[in-house]
């Protein structure tokens, strides 16, 4: 059935998932390094752990997906990626054997000292108000709640068309946005291609998305949440974080469990949409916990170190935000399946995966996460972008029209965010599923669709020159280097010269997590808020860096498409004329900055005598 068809095709009166309960099992483990087995698992998609699939025979589903995808461009792309990952894992395991043959005593001592430092900084409490703190009032256990709507898009559609509750149903067509729990019993899940979902569940009914309905219902839900935490954080259209510590302080007869049950009950009665919740001492654990008793349930991790460590010790690493299918397989290859396994292998991980990935894993093991919950609009935005997937598109006229539409969408988003951008990025996904990005620095911040289009056009033309038959299935535009367009915040000197202040020092939140900037496109349906993604993004950059390091020299040459500017550090197209023009522009800015700095500096002190060089013994 097409996306545009809203008619319900009734299946047989009794619809039941295939197979008996005894046949249901996760994908059976196969020998490591078997490309076909790892590819089977990879093709199951990122939503494998979604609620409602505990009883699904994943071996059968993986076989259906594998056979339905075989021969497609997507399959060829995934197969190539899987082969490359297998080679990377061989390199990681070779390095692991080398490390194990030597001594890791010093590294173990270093790691244990780092763990001890993180433990000293662990804070599970919260003082309500500075005045109470000064009066000696006790610190209160901090309670963070993650509220997640159950199959939100599907639930909203069922409110308008109750007959959909009785059939397996999915919202979307080409790719599924979500599906109801009856469909999940068959192995259907979000992110699955529509034609494959139909093979998994022939009775599946498709419904066209109605985002106006979803946004309206989300507003109703948020009105309820605001009663319990006015500064709640909307993480996406169907999930939010609340800090209910102050509310509990004001209502001492309520417990965290009874309060969350009250919130969920009020949301259901008011909006007719059920929600699940996770209760924990920080946002990361709360989000994981909200998936434990779905649908329409709640789960609590007590705000004690012992409870946190117990919960994390058996938790599969894949359930942590930031661990995708690639990193999961790499971790499993070295013997890490649960967060508790991280401690066992702690002496090897830094040298196998790098500093950033190691810090991420250590915080995972300890169950540390952010505790500051605040409205989404208070976060400093790092980028604004838009992208759309469509059927394979080619031809200069068609691609330019798609670019013009994308520029119009980006202008709307920029005006809504009240900002303009100084770096423009074009992203395309080829018909072969290869993703390419090209970027350029702009002479001044841009927001108008006409300028966005004209500035992005050369980037598209460069791709057309590189690929004589350019066939695209996704196009996106993103701007970074944001400046406010609000009148009270505009500083024209900064617009032209940039910020001449020294780079800010590294910032850490109260749990010791470094705050890193987000560099990714924002996707349309479920977007994690920037504060949650900062750590994940840095981890992804670390993994990409390792991937590039392991590529063959020939592949490296193919990817050397940009040169780094020695002045500003940005990457420019590998073209002599373009690169020299950019360097000249940077030098002119640098000269003006230096002149301004020198005019305001006091005379320099006399130089110190040169230090004597120490002779190093052999």
Coordinates of C-alpha atoms in Angstrom, one line a residue:
X1 CA 0.0 0.0 0.0
X2 CA 1.4 3.4 -0.8
X3 CA 2.1 6.2 1.7
X4 CA -0.7 8.2 0.4
X5 CA -3.3 5.5 0.9
X6 CA -5.0 5.9 4.3
X7 CA -7.3 3.0 3.8
X8 CA -7.0 0.1 6.3
X9 CA -6.7 -3.3 4.7
X10 CA -8.1 -5.7 7.3
X11 CA -6.1 -8.9 7.8
X12 CA -7.6 -12.1 9.0
X13 CA -9.6 -11.9 12.2
X14 CA -6.9 -13.6 14.2
X15 CA -3.4 -12.2 13.6
X16 CA -0.6 -13.8 15.4
X17 CA 3.2 -13.6 15.0
X18 CA 4.9 -16.4 13.2
X19 CA 6.6 -19.2 15.1
X20 CA 6.0 -20.5 18.6
X21 CA 7.3 -18.9 21.7
X22 CA 9.9 -21.7 22.1
X23 CA 11.4 -20.7 18.7
X24 CA 11.9 -17.1 19.6
X25 CA 15.5 -16.3 20.3
X26 CA 18.1 -13.6 19.6
X27 CA 20.4 -13.9 16.7
X28 CA 22.6 -17.0 17.4
X29 CA 26.3 -16.2 17.9
X30 CA 28.6 -17.3 15.0
X31 CA 32.4 -17.4 14.7
X32 CA 34.0 -14.0 14.9
X33 CA 35.2 -12.7 11.6
X34 CA 32.5 -14.4 9.6
X35 CA 31.5 -11.7 7.2
X36 CA 28.1 -13.2 6.4
X37 CA 27.1 -13.6 10.0
X38 CA 28.2 -10.1 11.0
X39 CA 26.4 -8.7 7.9
X40 CA 23.2 -10.5 9.0
X41 CA 23.4 -8.8 12.3
X42 CA 24.2 -5.4 10.9
X43 CA 21.2 -5.5 8.5
X44 CA 18.9 -6.0 11.5
X45 CA 19.2 -2.2 11.9
X46 CA 19.7 0.2 14.8
X47 CA 16.3 -0.4 16.3
X48 CA 16.9 -4.1 17.2
X49 CA 16.7 -3.3 20.9
X50 CA 13.4 -1.4 20.7
X51 CA 10.7 -2.4 23.2
X52 CA 8.2 -5.0 22.1
X53 CA 10.6 -7.4 20.3
X54 CA 11.7 -9.7 23.2
X55 CA 9.8 -12.7 21.8
X56 CA 10.8 -12.2 18.1
X57 CA 12.8 -14.9 16.4
X58 CA 15.6 -12.5 15.2
X59 CA 17.4 -15.3 13.3
X60 CA 14.3 -15.6 11.0
X61 CA 14.0 -11.8 10.7
X62 CA 17.7 -11.4 9.8
X63 CA 17.4 -14.1 7.1
X64 CA 14.3 -12.3 5.6
X65 CA 16.1 -8.9 5.6
X66 CA 19.3 -10.5 4.1
X67 CA 17.5 -12.2 1.3
X68 CA 15.2 -9.2 0.5
X69 CA 18.2 -6.9 0.4
X70 CA 20.6 -9.1 -1.6
X71 CA 21.5 -7.6 -4.9
X72 CA 20.5 -4.1 -4.0
X73 CA 22.8 -1.1 -3.9
X74 CA 22.2 -0.8 -0.2
X75 CA 23.2 -4.4 0.3
X76 CA 26.5 -3.9 -1.7
X77 CA 27.2 -0.8 0.4
X78 CA 26.6 -2.5 3.7
X79 CA 28.6 -5.5 2.6
X80 CA 31.6 -3.3 1.7
X81 CA 31.3 -1.5 5.1
X82 CA 31.1 -4.9 6.9
X83 CA 34.3 -6.2 5.1
X84 CA 36.1 -3.0 6.1
X85 CA 35.0 -3.4 9.7
X86 CA 36.2 -7.0 9.8
X87 CA 39.6 -5.8 8.6
X88 CA 39.7 -3.1 11.3
X89 CA 38.8 -5.6 14.0
X90 CA 41.6 -7.9 12.9
X91 CA 44.0 -4.9 13.4
X92 CA 42.5 -4.2 16.8
X93 CA 42.9 -7.9 17.9
X94 CA 46.5 -7.9 16.6
X95 CA 47.2 -4.8 18.7
X96 CA 45.5 -6.4 21.7
X97 CA 47.7 -9.5 21.5
X98 CA 50.8 -7.3 21.4
X99 CA 49.7 -5.4 24.5
X100 CA 48.9 -8.6 26.4
X101 CA 52.3 -10.0 25.6
X102 CA 53.8 -7.0 27.4
X103 CA 53.1 -5.4 30.8
X104 CA 50.1 -3.2 31.5
X105 CA 50.9 -2.6 35.1
X106 CA 51.6 1.1 34.7
X107 CA 48.5 1.6 32.6
X108 CA 46.3 -0.2 35.2
X109 CA 47.7 2.0 37.9
X110 CA 46.9 5.1 35.8
X111 CA 43.4 3.9 35.1
X112 CA 42.6 3.0 38.7
X113 CA 43.8 6.5 39.8
X114 CA 41.4 8.0 37.1
X115 CA 38.5 5.9 38.4
X116 CA 39.3 6.9 42.0
X117 CA 39.2 10.6 40.9
X118 CA 35.8 10.1 39.1
X119 CA 34.4 8.4 42.2
X120 CA 35.5 11.3 44.4
X121 CA 33.6 13.7 42.2
X122 CA 30.5 11.5 42.0
X123 CA 27.6 13.5 43.4
X124 CA 24.2 11.9 43.8
X125 CA 22.6 14.7 45.8
X126 CA 21.2 18.2 45.3
X127 CA 20.7 21.1 47.6
X128 CA 17.4 23.0 47.0
X129 CA 18.5 26.6 47.2
X130 CA 21.6 28.3 48.5
X131 CA 19.8 29.8 51.5
X132 CA 18.8 26.3 52.7
X133 CA 22.4 25.2 52.2
X134 CA 23.8 27.9 54.4
X135 CA 21.2 27.1 57.1
X136 CA 22.6 23.6 57.1
X137 CA 19.7 21.8 55.5
X138 CA 20.5 18.2 54.4
X139 CA 21.3 17.5 50.7
X140 CA 18.5 15.7 48.9
X141 CA 18.9 12.7 46.7
X142 CA 18.7 14.0 43.1
X143 CA 15.9 12.4 41.0
X144 CA 16.0 12.8 37.2
X145 CA 13.1 11.3 35.1
X146 CA 13.1 10.5 31.4
X147 CA 9.6 10.3 30.0
X148 CA 9.2 8.6 26.6
X149 CA 5.9 8.2 24.7
X150 CA 5.0 4.6 23.7
X151 CA 5.1 4.2 19.9
X152 CA 4.1 7.9 19.7
X153 CA 3.3 8.4 16.1
X154 CA 1.4 5.1 15.9
X155 CA -0.4 5.8 19.2
X156 CA -1.6 9.2 17.9
X157 CA -2.9 7.6 14.7
X158 CA -4.8 5.0 16.7
X159 CA -6.6 7.8 18.6
X160 CA -8.0 9.1 15.4
X161 CA -8.7 5.7 13.9
X162 CA -9.3 3.1 16.7
X163 CA -9.5 0.2 14.1
X164 CA -5.8 0.5 13.7
X165 CA -5.3 -0.9 17.2
X166 CA -6.5 -4.3 16.0
X167 CA -4.0 -4.7 13.2
X168 CA -0.2 -4.5 12.8
X169 CA 0.4 -1.0 11.7
X170 CA 3.3 1.3 10.8
X171 CA 3.7 5.0 10.1
X172 CA 5.6 5.7 7.0
X173 CA 6.2 3.8 3.8
X174 CA 9.6 4.0 2.2
X175 CA 11.2 3.9 5.6
X176 CA 9.1 3.3 8.8
X177 CA 9.0 6.1 11.4
X178 CA 7.5 3.8 14.0
X179 CA 5.0 1.0 14.4
X180 CA 2.5 -0.2 17.0
X181 CA 3.3 -3.0 19.4
X182 CA 1.3 -5.6 17.4
X183 CA 3.6 -5.0 14.4
X184 CA 6.7 -5.3 16.7
X185 CA 5.7 -8.8 17.6
X186 CA 6.4 -9.8 14.0
X187 CA 9.8 -8.1 14.0
X188 CA 8.8 -4.9 12.3
X189 CA 10.6 -1.8 13.7
X190 CA 11.4 1.8 13.1
X191 CA 14.0 2.5 10.4
X192 CA 13.0 -0.6 8.4
X193 CA 12.4 -0.3 4.7
X194 CA 8.7 -0.6 3.9
X195 CA 9.1 -3.4 1.3
X196 CA 11.1 -5.5 3.8
X197 CA 8.6 -4.8 6.6
X198 CA 5.9 -6.2 4.2
X199 CA 7.9 -9.4 3.8
X200 CA 8.3 -9.7 7.6
X201 CA 4.6 -9.0 8.2
X202 CA 2.4 -9.4 5.1
X203 CA -0.6 -8.1 7.0
X204 CA 1.1 -4.8 7.8
X205 CA -0.9 -1.6 7.3
X206 CA 0.9 1.6 6.3
X207 CA -0.3 5.0 7.4
X208 CA 1.0 8.3 6.1
X209 CA 2.6 10.5 8.7
X210 CA 0.7 13.6 10.0
X211 CA 3.3 15.7 11.8
X212 CA 0.7 18.4 12.6
X213 CA -1.2 15.9 14.7
X214 CA 2.0 14.7 16.5
X215 CA 3.2 18.2 17.3
X216 CA -0.3 19.1 18.7
X217 CA -0.4 16.1 20.9
X218 CA 3.2 16.7 22.1
X219 CA 2.2 20.2 23.2
X220 CA -0.6 18.7 25.3
X221 CA 1.8 16.3 26.9
X222 CA 4.3 19.1 27.7
X223 CA 1.6 21.1 29.4
X224 CA 1.2 18.3 31.9
X225 CA 4.9 17.9 32.4
X226 CA 5.4 21.6 33.1
X227 CA 3.2 21.2 36.2
X228 CA 5.9 19.0 37.8
X229 CA 9.0 20.8 36.4
X230 CA 8.6 24.1 34.7
X231 CA 12.2 23.9 33.5
X232 CA 11.7 20.4 31.9
X233 CA 13.8 19.6 28.8
X234 CA 12.1 18.5 25.7
X235 CA 14.6 16.1 24.1
X236 CA 12.4 15.4 21.0
X237 CA 8.8 15.5 20.0
X238 CA 8.0 12.4 22.1
X239 CA 10.4 12.5 25.0
X240 CA 11.5 14.8 27.8
X241 CA 13.7 15.0 30.9
X242 CA 12.5 16.3 34.3
X243 CA 14.3 17.1 37.5
X244 CA 11.6 16.3 40.1
X245 CA 13.8 16.9 43.1
X246 CA 12.3 20.3 43.9
X247 CA 8.7 19.0 43.5
X248 CA 9.5 16.1 45.9
X249 CA 10.9 18.6 48.4
X250 CA 7.7 20.6 48.3
X251 CA 5.5 17.4 48.6
X252 CA 7.3 15.3 51.2
X253 CA 4.5 12.7 51.3
X254 CA 5.3 11.7 47.7
X255 CA 8.0 9.2 46.8
X256 CA 9.8 9.3 43.4
X257 CA 7.9 6.2 42.3
X258 CA 4.4 7.5 43.3
X259 CA 5.1 10.9 41.8
X260 CA 6.2 9.4 38.4
X261 CA 3.2 7.1 38.5
X262 CA 1.0 10.2 39.1
X263 CA 2.6 12.0 36.1
X264 CA 2.1 9.1 33.8
X265 CA -1.5 8.7 34.9
X266 CA -2.2 12.3 34.3
X267 CA -0.6 12.3 30.8
X268 CA -2.7 9.3 29.9
X269 CA -6.0 10.7 31.2
X270 CA -5.4 14.1 29.6
X271 CA -3.9 13.2 26.3
X272 CA -5.0 9.5 25.8
X273 CA -1.3 8.7 25.1
X274 CA 0.6 6.3 27.4
X275 CA 4.2 7.1 28.4
X276 CA 6.9 5.1 30.0
X277 CA 9.5 6.6 32.4
X278 CA 12.9 6.0 33.8
X279 CA 13.9 7.3 37.3
X280 CA 17.6 7.7 38.1
X281 CA 20.2 10.0 39.5
X282 CA 21.3 11.3 36.1
X283 CA 19.9 11.7 32.6
X284 CA 21.9 9.0 30.9
X285 CA 20.6 6.2 33.3
X286 CA 17.1 7.6 33.3
X287 CA 16.9 7.3 29.5
X288 CA 18.1 3.7 29.6
X289 CA 15.7 2.9 32.4
X290 CA 12.6 4.3 30.6
X291 CA 13.0 1.4 28.1
X292 CA 13.0 -1.3 30.7
X293 CA 9.3 -1.6 31.3
X294 CA 7.7 -0.4 28.1
X295 CA 5.0 0.1 27.2
X296 CA 3.2 2.1 29.9
X297 CA 5.6 1.3 32.7
X298 CA 8.3 2.7 34.8
X299 CA 11.7 1.6 36.2
X300 CA 13.8 3.1 38.9
X301 CA 17.6 3.0 39.6
X302 CA 18.1 4.2 43.2
X303 CA 20.3 7.2 43.7
X304 CA 23.1 5.3 45.4
X305 CA 26.5 4.3 44.1
X306 CA 25.8 0.6 44.8
X307 CA 22.5 0.7 42.8
X308 CA 24.0 2.5 39.9
X309 CA 27.0 0.1 39.7
X310 CA 24.8 -3.0 40.0
X311 CA 22.5 -1.7 37.2
X312 CA 25.4 -0.8 34.9
X313 CA 27.4 -4.0 35.5
X314 CA 25.1 -6.3 33.5
X315 CA 23.8 -3.7 31.0
X316 CA 24.7 -4.5 27.3
X317 CA 27.0 -1.8 25.9
X318 CA 24.7 -1.4 22.9
X319 CA 22.0 0.1 25.2
X320 CA 24.2 3.2 25.8
X321 CA 23.7 6.2 23.6
X322 CA 26.8 6.6 21.6
X323 CA 27.5 2.9 21.0
X324 CA 26.3 2.0 17.6
X325 CA 26.6 -1.3 15.7
X326 CA 30.2 -0.6 14.6
X327 CA 31.6 0.2 18.0
X328 CA 29.5 -2.6 19.6
X329 CA 31.1 -5.2 17.3
X330 CA 34.6 -3.8 18.0
X331 CA 34.0 -3.9 21.8
X332 CA 32.6 -7.5 21.5
X333 CA 35.7 -8.5 19.6
X334 CA 37.9 -7.6 22.5
X335 CA 35.6 -9.2 25.1
X336 CA 33.3 -6.4 26.1
X337 CA 29.6 -7.2 26.0
X338 CA 28.4 -5.5 29.1
X339 CA 29.5 -2.3 30.9
X340 CA 30.9 -4.5 33.7
X341 CA 33.4 -6.0 31.2
X342 CA 34.9 -2.5 30.7
X343 CA 36.7 -2.8 34.1
X344 CA 38.1 -6.2 33.3
X345 CA 39.8 -4.9 30.1
X346 CA 40.6 -1.4 31.4
X347 CA 44.3 -1.8 31.0
X348 CA 44.0 -2.2 27.2
X349 CA 41.2 0.1 26.1
X350 CA 43.0 3.4 26.0
X351 CA 45.6 2.0 23.6
X352 CA 43.1 0.1 21.5
X353 CA 40.5 2.9 21.1
X354 CA 42.1 6.2 22.0
X355 CA 41.7 8.7 24.8
X356 CA 38.3 10.0 24.0
X357 CA 36.7 6.6 23.5
X358 CA 38.4 5.4 26.7
X359 CA 37.0 8.3 28.8
X360 CA 33.6 7.6 27.3
X361 CA 33.8 3.9 28.2
X362 CA 35.0 4.6 31.7
X363 CA 32.1 6.9 32.4
X364 CA 29.8 4.2 31.0
X365 CA 31.2 1.7 33.4
X366 CA 30.7 4.1 36.4
X367 CA 27.2 5.1 35.3
X368 CA 28.1 8.8 35.3
X369 CA 26.0 11.2 33.3
X370 CA 24.7 14.8 33.2
X371 CA 22.4 16.1 35.9
X372 CA 21.6 19.5 34.7
X373 CA 18.1 19.6 33.2
X374 CA 17.0 22.9 31.5
X375 CA 14.7 24.1 28.7
X376 CA 16.0 23.2 25.2
X377 CA 16.0 26.8 24.1
X378 CA 18.7 27.6 26.7
X379 CA 21.3 25.4 25.0
X380 CA 23.7 27.2 22.8
X381 CA 23.2 25.9 19.3
X382 CA 26.2 24.9 17.3
X383 CA 24.7 24.2 13.9
X384 CA 21.4 24.4 12.0
X385 CA 20.7 21.9 9.2
X386 CA 18.1 20.2 7.1
X387 CA 18.1 17.1 4.9
X388 CA 15.7 15.0 3.0
X389 CA 15.8 11.5 1.6
X390 CA 14.1 10.8 -1.8
X391 CA 14.1 8.4 -4.7
X392 CA 17.3 8.4 -6.8
X393 CA 17.6 11.8 -8.5
X394 CA 19.9 12.8 -11.3
X395 CA 20.3 15.5 -13.9
X396 CA 21.6 19.0 -13.4
X397 CA 18.1 20.7 -13.5
X398 CA 16.6 18.2 -11.0
X399 CA 19.5 18.5 -8.6
X400 CA 19.5 22.3 -8.7
X401 CA 15.8 22.4 -8.0
X402 CA 16.3 20.0 -5.0
X403 CA 19.1 22.3 -3.8
X404 CA 16.9 25.3 -4.1
X405 CA 14.1 23.6 -2.0
X406 CA 16.7 22.6 0.6
X407 CA 18.0 26.1 0.8
X408 CA 14.4 27.4 1.4
X409 CA 14.0 24.9 4.2
X410 CA 17.3 25.9 5.8
X411 CA 16.3 29.6 5.6
X412 CA 13.1 28.8 7.6
X413 CA 15.0 26.9 10.2
X414 CA 17.6 29.7 10.6
X415 CA 15.0 32.3 11.0
X416 CA 13.2 30.2 13.5
X417 CA 16.4 29.8 15.5
X418 CA 17.2 33.5 15.1
X419 CA 20.7 33.0 13.7
X420 CA 22.9 33.0 10.6
X421 CA 25.9 30.8 9.7
X422 CA 29.5 31.5 8.6
X423 CA 30.3 28.0 7.3
X424 CA 28.1 26.2 4.8
X425 CA 28.1 22.4 4.4
X426 CA 26.5 20.4 1.6
X427 CA 25.7 16.7 2.3
X428 CA 24.6 14.2 -0.3
X429 CA 24.1 10.5 -0.2
X430 CA 24.8 8.8 -3.5
X431 CA 22.6 6.1 -5.0
X432 CA 25.3 3.7 -3.8
X433 CA 24.6 4.9 -0.2
X434 CA 28.0 6.6 0.0
X435 CA 27.8 9.8 2.0
X436 CA 29.8 12.9 0.8
X437 CA 30.1 16.3 2.4
X438 CA 31.7 19.5 1.0
X439 CA 32.0 22.8 2.9
X440 CA 33.1 26.4 2.4
X441 CA 33.7 29.3 4.7
X442 CA 31.6 32.4 4.0
X443 CA 32.8 36.0 4.0
X444 CA 29.9 36.9 6.2
X445 CA 27.0 35.2 8.0
X446 CA 24.2 34.1 5.7
X447 CA 20.5 33.3 6.2
X448 CA 18.7 34.2 3.0
X449 CA 17.6 31.3 0.8
X450 CA 18.9 33.0 -2.4
X451 CA 22.4 33.4 -0.9
X452 CA 22.4 29.9 0.6
X453 CA 21.5 28.5 -2.8
X454 CA 24.1 30.5 -4.8
X455 CA 26.9 29.7 -2.3
X456 CA 26.0 26.0 -2.2
X457 CA 25.8 25.7 -6.0
X458 CA 29.6 25.6 -6.6
X459 CA 29.8 22.8 -4.0
X460 CA 27.2 20.8 -6.0
X461 CA 29.0 21.6 -9.3
X462 CA 32.2 20.3 -7.9
X463 CA 30.5 17.0 -7.1
X464 CA 29.1 16.9 -10.6
X465 CA 32.6 17.4 -12.0
X466 CA 33.9 14.6 -9.8
X467 CA 31.0 12.2 -10.6
X468 CA 30.0 12.6 -14.3
X469 CA 26.8 10.7 -13.6
X470 CA 25.8 12.1 -10.2
X471 CA 22.8 10.2 -8.8
X472 CA 21.6 11.2 -5.4
X473 CA 19.1 9.8 -2.8
X474 CA 19.6 12.4 0.0
X475 CA 20.6 16.1 0.0
X476 CA 21.1 18.3 3.0
X477 CA 22.5 21.8 3.9
X478 CA 23.9 22.8 7.2
X479 CA 25.5 25.9 8.6
X480 CA 27.9 26.2 11.5
X481 CA 29.7 29.1 13.0
X482 CA 26.4 30.6 14.1
X483 CA 25.8 34.2 15.1
X484 CA 22.6 35.7 16.4
X485 CA 20.4 37.8 14.1
X486 CA 18.5 39.3 17.0
X487 CA 19.1 43.0 17.1
X488 CA 20.3 43.2 20.6
X489 CA 22.9 40.5 20.0
X490 CA 24.4 41.6 16.7
X491 CA 28.1 42.7 16.8
X492 CA 29.2 43.7 13.3
X493 CA 32.9 43.6 14.3
X494 CA 32.5 39.9 15.2
X495 CA 30.5 39.2 12.1
X496 CA 33.4 40.3 9.9
X497 CA 36.6 39.7 12.0
X498 CA 35.3 36.8 14.0
X499 CA 36.0 36.4 17.7
X500 CA 39.6 37.4 18.4
X501 CA 39.5 36.1 22.0
X502 CA 41.7 33.1 22.9
X503 CA 40.1 29.7 22.6
X504 CA 38.0 28.9 25.7
X505 CA 39.3 26.4 28.2
X506 CA 37.8 23.0 28.2
X507 CA 34.6 22.9 30.1
X508 CA 33.3 20.1 32.3
X509 CA 29.9 19.6 33.9
X510 CA 29.5 18.7 37.6
X511 CA 29.9 15.0 36.9
X512 CA 33.3 15.5 35.2
X513 CA 32.1 15.0 31.7
X514 CA 33.8 17.2 29.1
X515 CA 31.4 19.4 27.1
X516 CA 32.1 19.0 23.4
X517 CA 30.3 20.7 20.5
X518 CA 27.8 19.0 18.2
X519 CA 28.9 18.8 14.6
X520 CA 26.1 16.6 13.1
X521 CA 23.0 17.1 11.0
X522 CA 19.8 17.2 13.0
X523 CA 17.4 14.5 11.8
X524 CA 13.7 15.0 11.4
X525 CA 12.0 12.7 13.9
X526 CA 14.0 11.7 17.0
X527 CA 16.8 14.1 17.8
X528 CA 18.8 13.9 21.0
X529 CA 19.3 17.3 22.5
X530 CA 22.8 18.9 22.1
X531 CA 24.0 18.3 25.6
X532 CA 23.4 14.6 25.4
X533 CA 25.1 14.4 22.0
X534 CA 28.3 16.3 22.7
X535 CA 30.1 13.3 24.2
X536 CA 28.7 11.0 21.5
X537 CA 30.0 13.3 18.7
X538 CA 33.5 13.4 20.1
X539 CA 33.5 9.6 20.3
X540 CA 32.3 9.3 16.7
X541 CA 35.2 11.6 15.6
X542 CA 37.6 9.4 17.5
X543 CA 36.3 6.3 15.7
X544 CA 36.4 8.0 12.3
X545 CA 40.0 9.0 12.9
X546 CA 40.9 5.4 13.7
X547 CA 39.1 4.2 10.5
X548 CA 41.1 6.6 8.4
X549 CA 44.3 5.5 10.1
X550 CA 43.7 1.9 9.1
X551 CA 42.8 2.6 5.4
X552 CA 45.2 1.6 2.6
X553 CA 47.5 4.3 1.1
X554 CA 45.5 4.2 -2.1
X555 CA 42.2 4.9 -0.2
X556 CA 43.9 7.7 1.6
X557 CA 44.9 9.4 -1.7
X558 CA 41.3 9.2 -2.9
X559 CA 40.1 11.0 0.2
X560 CA 42.7 13.7 0.2
X561 CA 40.1 16.2 -1.1
X562 CA 40.8 19.1 1.2
X563 CA 43.8 21.1 2.4
X564 CA 44.0 22.6 5.9
X565 CA 44.4 26.4 6.2
X566 CA 47.5 27.2 8.3
X567 CA 45.8 30.4 9.6
X568 CA 42.3 29.4 10.7
X569 CA 42.7 25.6 10.7
X570 CA 39.6 24.9 8.5
X571 CA 39.7 22.5 5.5
X572 CA 39.4 24.0 2.0
X573 CA 38.9 22.4 -1.4
X574 CA 42.2 21.0 -2.8
X575 CA 42.4 23.6 -5.5
X576 CA 45.4 26.0 -5.8
X577 CA 43.4 29.1 -6.8
X578 CA 40.6 28.6 -4.2
X579 CA 43.0 27.7 -1.4
X580 CA 45.4 30.7 -2.1
X581 CA 42.4 33.1 -2.1
X582 CA 41.3 31.7 1.2
X583 CA 44.7 32.0 2.8
X584 CA 45.1 35.6 1.5
X585 CA 41.7 36.4 3.1
X586 CA 42.8 34.8 6.4
X587 CA 46.1 36.7 6.4
X588 CA 44.3 40.0 5.9
X589 CA 42.1 39.3 8.9
X590 CA 45.0 38.1 10.9
X591 CA 47.0 41.3 10.1
X592 CA 44.1 43.5 11.2
X593 CA 43.6 41.5 14.4
X594 CA 47.3 41.8 15.2
X595 CA 47.4 45.5 14.5
X596 CA 44.4 46.0 16.9
X597 CA 46.1 43.8 19.6
X598 CA 49.5 45.5 19.3
X599 CA 48.0 49.0 19.6
X600 CA 46.5 48.1 23.0
X601 CA 49.4 46.1 24.4
X602 CA 52.0 47.6 26.9
X603 CA 55.6 47.4 25.8
X604 CA 57.0 43.9 26.0
X605 CA 59.4 43.0 28.9
X606 CA 63.0 42.5 28.0
X607 CA 63.7 38.9 26.8
X608 CA 64.9 36.3 29.3
X609 CA 68.3 34.7 28.7
X610 CA 68.1 31.5 26.8
X611 CA 67.7 28.4 28.9
X612 CA 70.6 25.9 28.9
X613 CA 69.8 22.7 27.1
X614 CA 70.0 19.6 29.1
X615 CA 72.0 16.8 27.6
X616 CA 70.1 13.6 27.6
X617 CA 72.0 10.4 28.4
X618 CA 71.5 7.3 26.3

